[in-house]
Amino acid sequence: MPVRIPDDSDFSSFKDQCLSTDGWNSRYNKNGVTVWCREEDSSSVQKIKMRIMCKDVTAETLYDVLHDTCYRKKWDTNMIDTYDIGRLTVNADVGYYSWKCPTPLKDRDFVTMRSWLPLGNDYMIINYSVKHPQHPPKKDYVRAVSLLTGYLIQSNSSTSSTLYYLTQVDPRGSLPKWVVNRVSQFVAPKAMRKIYKASLKYPEWKRKHNPTLKPWIYPEQNTLPSVSLADLTLQRADSLENIDESGVREEKAQPSDDEET
């Protein structure tokens, strides 16, 4: 299927989903972080939505943190690797991301098309999975599929903001129930707090690391090679390996950095 770059209506729909409460069930609400889940009638893959209030962090700083791949390597301990593949337009690109799954599951990776839009006091970044001929599935990973993933950042004042994260990902495998529970109760809340803590430290870090380099704001700074839409196709889940990990038992280990009650 052909790939389409999101337009204003796609961003508007994404924002509505982030702010809507209809059909969403609260799974976690503690220390300023809320996690909701939603079952989709047309899909076996549920949506997860998170929100965190970010005191002393501006919307602009959050937006920079979520774009800055160099800084992400400092705070995203679930990440194995990430890199940009190429640019499509001034506000759309293609990239690679791999992340560690809870032991003993196999690690997952993605190739996604990402698009972003600052709009008034709102900032949005959304992505979905695509196929790129030079970046096929890798032997040591399960290629997962992002049906829709993104961030909505809303400015509350000159010194505070709210971050929403919404994701619907097909992990390409039958996962055991303990994994789903761990994601909503531990991994997701911890990830949101990591972004918040990283954002508090970002201004000082950025002052020492190419402070004027922000290609997500200044497209003339973007040095990525161009990618043609014609080279991309929509990544369909049914074309990928589907593994059964439903019988995998949870390993009892020391709480990792991605877990917090």
Tab-separated table of C-alpha atoms in Angstrom:
chain	number	residue	atom	x	y	z
A	1	MET	CA	0.000	0.000	0.000
A	2	PRO	CA	1.249	3.531	-0.746
A	3	VAL	CA	2.579	5.730	2.028
A	4	ARG	CA	0.904	9.064	2.704
A	5	ILE	CA	2.402	11.923	4.683
A	6	PRO	CA	-0.035	12.995	7.436
A	7	ASP	CA	-1.994	16.206	6.792
A	8	ASP	CA	-3.745	18.625	9.159
A	9	SER	CA	-6.764	16.331	9.511
A	10	ASP	CA	-4.523	13.472	10.686
A	11	PHE	CA	-2.949	15.658	13.343
A	12	SER	CA	-6.376	16.927	14.407
A	13	SER	CA	-7.649	13.351	14.740
A	14	PHE	CA	-4.591	12.381	16.759
A	15	LYS	CA	-5.095	15.320	19.136
A	16	ASP	CA	-8.766	14.381	19.606
A	17	GLN	CA	-7.753	10.828	20.559
A	18	CYS	CA	-5.253	12.124	23.094
A	19	LEU	CA	-7.809	14.378	24.777
A	20	SER	CA	-10.832	12.076	24.553
A	21	THR	CA	-12.011	10.008	27.522
A	22	ASP	CA	-14.681	7.973	25.709
A	23	GLY	CA	-13.870	4.263	25.630
A	24	TRP	CA	-10.626	4.603	27.590
A	25	ASN	CA	-10.109	2.592	30.785
A	26	SER	CA	-7.733	3.900	33.438
A	27	ARG	CA	-5.027	1.366	34.362
A	28	TYR	CA	-2.681	3.547	36.397
A	29	ASN	CA	-2.929	6.928	38.133
A	30	LYS	CA	-0.130	7.860	40.480
A	31	ASN	CA	2.299	10.725	41.105
A	32	GLY	CA	1.116	12.827	38.177
A	33	VAL	CA	1.122	10.007	35.598
A	34	THR	CA	-2.047	8.461	34.163
A	35	VAL	CA	-2.197	5.424	31.865
A	36	TRP	CA	-5.299	4.392	29.911
A	37	CYS	CA	-5.991	1.416	27.653
A	38	ARG	CA	-8.585	0.991	24.937
A	39	GLU	CA	-9.672	-2.115	23.069
A	40	GLU	CA	-10.244	-1.544	19.352
A	41	ASP	CA	-13.195	-3.345	17.753
A	42	SER	CA	-11.461	-3.532	14.373
A	43	SER	CA	-8.097	-4.691	15.732
A	44	SER	CA	-6.717	-7.180	18.205
A	45	VAL	CA	-4.046	-4.622	19.127
A	46	GLN	CA	-5.065	-2.342	21.972
A	47	LYS	CA	-4.182	1.334	22.258
A	48	ILE	CA	-2.319	2.703	25.258
A	49	LYS	CA	-2.387	6.377	26.216
A	50	MET	CA	-0.366	8.185	28.870
A	51	ARG	CA	-0.306	11.680	30.335
A	52	ILE	CA	2.151	13.446	32.603
A	53	MET	CA	2.083	16.974	33.984
A	54	CYS	CA	5.493	18.600	33.548
A	55	LYS	CA	6.160	21.344	36.064
A	56	ASP	CA	9.122	23.633	35.286
A	57	VAL	CA	9.368	22.314	31.709
A	58	THR	CA	8.155	24.355	28.752
A	59	ALA	CA	6.346	22.818	25.804
A	60	GLU	CA	9.193	23.952	23.567
A	61	THR	CA	11.755	22.057	25.664
A	62	LEU	CA	9.684	18.861	25.628
A	63	TYR	CA	9.385	19.147	21.858
A	64	ASP	CA	13.161	19.503	21.509
A	65	VAL	CA	13.851	16.546	23.816
A	66	LEU	CA	11.587	14.230	21.835
A	67	HIS	CA	13.269	15.235	18.564
A	68	ASP	CA	16.906	15.263	19.660
A	69	THR	CA	18.266	11.778	18.895
A	70	CYS	CA	21.694	12.641	20.316
A	71	TYR	CA	20.145	13.471	23.669
A	72	ARG	CA	17.803	10.471	23.541
A	73	LYS	CA	20.797	8.182	23.828
A	74	LYS	CA	21.443	9.781	27.228
A	75	TRP	CA	18.057	9.065	28.815
A	76	ASP	CA	16.215	6.326	26.892
A	77	THR	CA	17.607	3.206	28.569
A	78	ASN	CA	15.075	0.972	26.779
A	79	MET	CA	16.557	1.969	23.439
A	80	ILE	CA	19.161	-0.236	21.790
A	81	ASP	CA	19.739	1.887	18.697
A	82	THR	CA	18.148	4.687	16.729
A	83	TYR	CA	19.106	6.563	13.588
A	84	ASP	CA	17.579	8.696	10.879
A	85	ILE	CA	17.349	7.134	7.420
A	86	GLY	CA	16.314	10.115	5.328
A	87	ARG	CA	14.009	13.103	4.955
A	88	LEU	CA	10.758	13.244	3.015
A	89	THR	CA	9.709	16.875	3.533
A	90	VAL	CA	10.573	19.730	5.889
A	91	ASN	CA	8.446	18.073	8.574
A	92	ALA	CA	8.630	14.358	7.773
A	93	ASP	CA	11.394	11.747	7.802
A	94	VAL	CA	12.074	8.015	8.021
A	95	GLY	CA	13.966	6.437	10.882
A	96	TYR	CA	14.953	3.240	12.690
A	97	TYR	CA	14.448	2.394	16.369
A	98	SER	CA	15.127	-0.778	18.366
A	99	TRP	CA	14.223	-1.397	21.992
A	100	LYS	CA	14.806	-3.915	24.746
A	101	CYS	CA	11.841	-6.083	25.698
A	102	PRO	CA	11.403	-7.547	29.189
A	103	THR	CA	13.560	-10.649	29.629
A	104	PRO	CA	13.258	-13.312	28.214
A	105	LEU	CA	11.273	-11.937	25.239
A	106	LYS	CA	12.988	-11.160	21.942
A	107	ASP	CA	13.835	-7.513	21.314
A	108	ARG	CA	11.759	-5.493	18.824
A	109	ASP	CA	12.600	-2.930	16.177
A	110	PHE	CA	10.757	-0.540	13.863
A	111	VAL	CA	11.182	1.433	10.671
A	112	THR	CA	8.771	4.357	10.791
A	113	MET	CA	7.739	7.455	8.928
A	114	ARG	CA	7.577	10.354	11.362
A	115	SER	CA	5.883	13.689	10.910
A	116	TRP	CA	5.637	16.676	13.214
A	117	LEU	CA	3.581	19.863	13.522
A	118	PRO	CA	3.798	22.838	15.901
A	119	LEU	CA	0.341	24.431	16.040
A	120	GLY	CA	-0.255	27.382	18.353
A	121	ASN	CA	0.360	26.161	21.908
A	122	ASP	CA	0.364	22.541	20.768
A	123	TYR	CA	3.197	20.415	19.409
A	124	MET	CA	2.589	17.018	17.817
A	125	ILE	CA	4.836	14.212	16.583
A	126	ILE	CA	3.277	11.095	15.035
A	127	ASN	CA	4.617	8.016	13.272
A	128	TYR	CA	3.596	4.751	11.675
A	129	SER	CA	5.539	1.819	10.282
A	130	VAL	CA	6.790	1.684	6.704
A	131	LYS	CA	8.947	-0.649	4.644
A	132	HIS	CA	12.213	0.653	3.246
A	133	PRO	CA	14.075	-1.566	0.732
A	134	GLN	CA	17.455	-0.946	2.346
A	135	HIS	CA	16.280	-1.646	5.901
A	136	PRO	CA	14.629	-5.090	5.965
A	137	PRO	CA	13.926	-7.044	9.190
A	138	LYS	CA	17.067	-8.014	11.128
A	139	LYS	CA	17.919	-11.521	12.266
A	140	ASP	CA	18.152	-10.804	15.998
A	141	TYR	CA	14.964	-8.726	16.253
A	142	VAL	CA	11.242	-9.115	15.774
A	143	ARG	CA	10.105	-6.374	13.388
A	144	ALA	CA	7.113	-4.803	15.148
A	145	VAL	CA	4.510	-2.530	13.568
A	146	SER	CA	3.480	0.922	14.756
A	147	LEU	CA	-0.103	1.391	13.590
A	148	LEU	CA	-0.092	4.842	15.173
A	149	THR	CA	2.268	6.289	17.761
A	150	GLY	CA	2.811	9.869	18.786
A	151	TYR	CA	3.118	12.700	21.257
A	152	LEU	CA	0.928	15.700	21.981
A	153	ILE	CA	2.543	18.486	23.993
A	154	GLN	CA	0.338	21.266	25.351
A	155	SER	CA	1.627	24.451	26.929
A	156	ASN	CA	0.017	25.256	30.277
A	157	SER	CA	2.023	28.377	31.049
A	158	SER	CA	5.412	29.923	30.362
A	159	THR	CA	6.965	27.368	32.726
A	160	SER	CA	4.818	24.214	32.559
A	161	SER	CA	3.305	21.788	30.059
A	162	THR	CA	1.406	18.534	29.674
A	163	LEU	CA	2.677	15.575	27.649
A	164	TYR	CA	0.428	12.915	26.108
A	165	TYR	CA	1.790	9.740	24.544
A	166	LEU	CA	-0.503	7.485	22.516
A	167	THR	CA	0.539	4.240	20.884
A	168	GLN	CA	-0.982	1.296	19.056
A	169	VAL	CA	1.771	-1.185	18.280
A	170	ASP	CA	1.496	-4.713	16.962
A	171	PRO	CA	4.418	-6.552	18.621
A	172	ARG	CA	4.109	-9.411	16.076
A	173	GLY	CA	3.648	-12.090	18.643
A	174	SER	CA	1.252	-13.541	21.166
A	175	LEU	CA	2.487	-11.981	24.388
A	176	PRO	CA	1.808	-13.368	27.864
A	177	LYS	CA	-0.545	-11.406	30.117
A	178	TRP	CA	2.245	-10.468	32.521
A	179	VAL	CA	3.931	-8.467	29.764
A	180	VAL	CA	0.795	-6.419	29.098
A	181	ASN	CA	0.371	-5.794	32.821
A	182	ARG	CA	4.006	-4.810	33.270
A	183	VAL	CA	3.822	-2.334	30.394
A	184	SER	CA	0.797	-0.503	31.814
A	185	GLN	CA	1.847	-0.661	35.469
A	186	PHE	CA	5.618	-0.199	35.305
A	187	VAL	CA	7.236	0.420	31.927
A	188	ALA	CA	4.842	3.089	30.649
A	189	PRO	CA	4.767	5.265	33.786
A	190	LYS	CA	8.534	5.002	34.179
A	191	ALA	CA	9.075	6.010	30.551
A	192	MET	CA	6.970	9.143	31.030
A	193	ARG	CA	8.886	10.102	34.156
A	194	LYS	CA	12.165	9.575	32.310
A	195	ILE	CA	11.086	12.031	29.614
A	196	TYR	CA	10.120	14.563	32.271
A	197	LYS	CA	13.407	14.209	34.175
A	198	ALA	CA	15.386	14.358	30.939
A	199	SER	CA	13.554	17.539	29.956
A	200	LEU	CA	14.526	19.236	33.227
A	201	LYS	CA	18.198	18.639	32.381
A	202	TYR	CA	18.010	19.313	28.641
A	203	PRO	CA	18.550	23.121	28.529
A	204	GLU	CA	21.867	22.828	30.360
A	205	TRP	CA	22.964	19.847	28.215
A	206	LYS	CA	21.981	21.574	24.978
A	207	ARG	CA	23.977	24.698	25.822
A	208	LYS	CA	27.098	22.510	25.658
A	209	HIS	CA	26.115	20.415	22.622
A	210	ASN	CA	25.463	22.297	19.382
A	211	PRO	CA	23.019	24.740	21.007
A	212	THR	CA	21.854	26.223	17.701
A	213	LEU	CA	21.392	22.894	15.903
A	214	LYS	CA	17.663	22.073	15.781
A	215	PRO	CA	16.783	20.780	12.296
A	216	TRP	CA	13.260	19.919	13.447
A	217	ILE	CA	12.729	23.676	13.797
A	218	TYR	CA	15.172	24.937	11.177
A	219	PRO	CA	14.836	22.600	8.147
A	220	GLU	CA	17.744	24.287	6.366
A	221	GLN	CA	19.988	22.550	8.948
A	222	ASN	CA	18.793	19.103	7.870
A	223	THR	CA	21.582	17.215	6.114
A	224	LEU	CA	19.809	13.852	5.747
A	225	PRO	CA	19.610	12.341	2.266
A	226	SER	CA	16.272	12.682	0.543
A	227	VAL	CA	13.928	9.691	0.498
A	228	SER	CA	11.219	9.357	-2.101
A	229	LEU	CA	7.721	8.341	-1.061
A	230	ALA	CA	7.787	5.973	-4.025
A	231	ASP	CA	10.528	3.964	-2.269
A	232	LEU	CA	8.318	3.336	0.751
A	233	THR	CA	5.336	1.069	1.296
A	234	LEU	CA	3.062	0.693	4.272
A	235	GLN	CA	4.326	-2.000	6.616
A	236	ARG	CA	1.546	-4.572	6.907
A	237	ALA	CA	1.697	-6.739	10.001
A	238	ASP	CA	0.621	-9.883	8.181
A	239	SER	CA	3.715	-9.767	5.983
A	240	LEU	CA	6.027	-10.167	8.985
A	241	GLU	CA	7.019	-13.095	11.172
A	242	ASN	CA	4.555	-13.709	13.993
A	243	ILE	CA	6.019	-15.524	16.983
A	244	ASP	CA	4.218	-17.115	19.911
A	245	GLU	CA	5.688	-15.984	23.231
A	246	SER	CA	2.469	-16.443	25.213
A	247	GLY	CA	3.976	-19.281	27.227
A	248	VAL	CA	7.089	-17.378	28.258
A	249	ARG	CA	7.340	-17.098	32.028
A	250	GLU	CA	8.297	-13.907	33.789
A	251	GLU	CA	11.829	-14.033	35.109
A	252	LYS	CA	12.137	-12.925	38.710
A	253	ALA	CA	15.013	-10.518	38.810
A	254	GLN	CA	16.035	-7.332	40.520
A	255	PRO	CA	13.814	-4.386	39.502
A	256	SER	CA	15.302	-2.855	36.406
A	257	ASP	CA	15.675	0.796	35.555
A	258	ASP	CA	12.455	0.697	33.557
A	259	GLU	CA	10.303	-0.352	36.522
A	260	GLU	CA	8.807	1.808	39.210
A	261	THR	CA	5.757	1.331	41.376
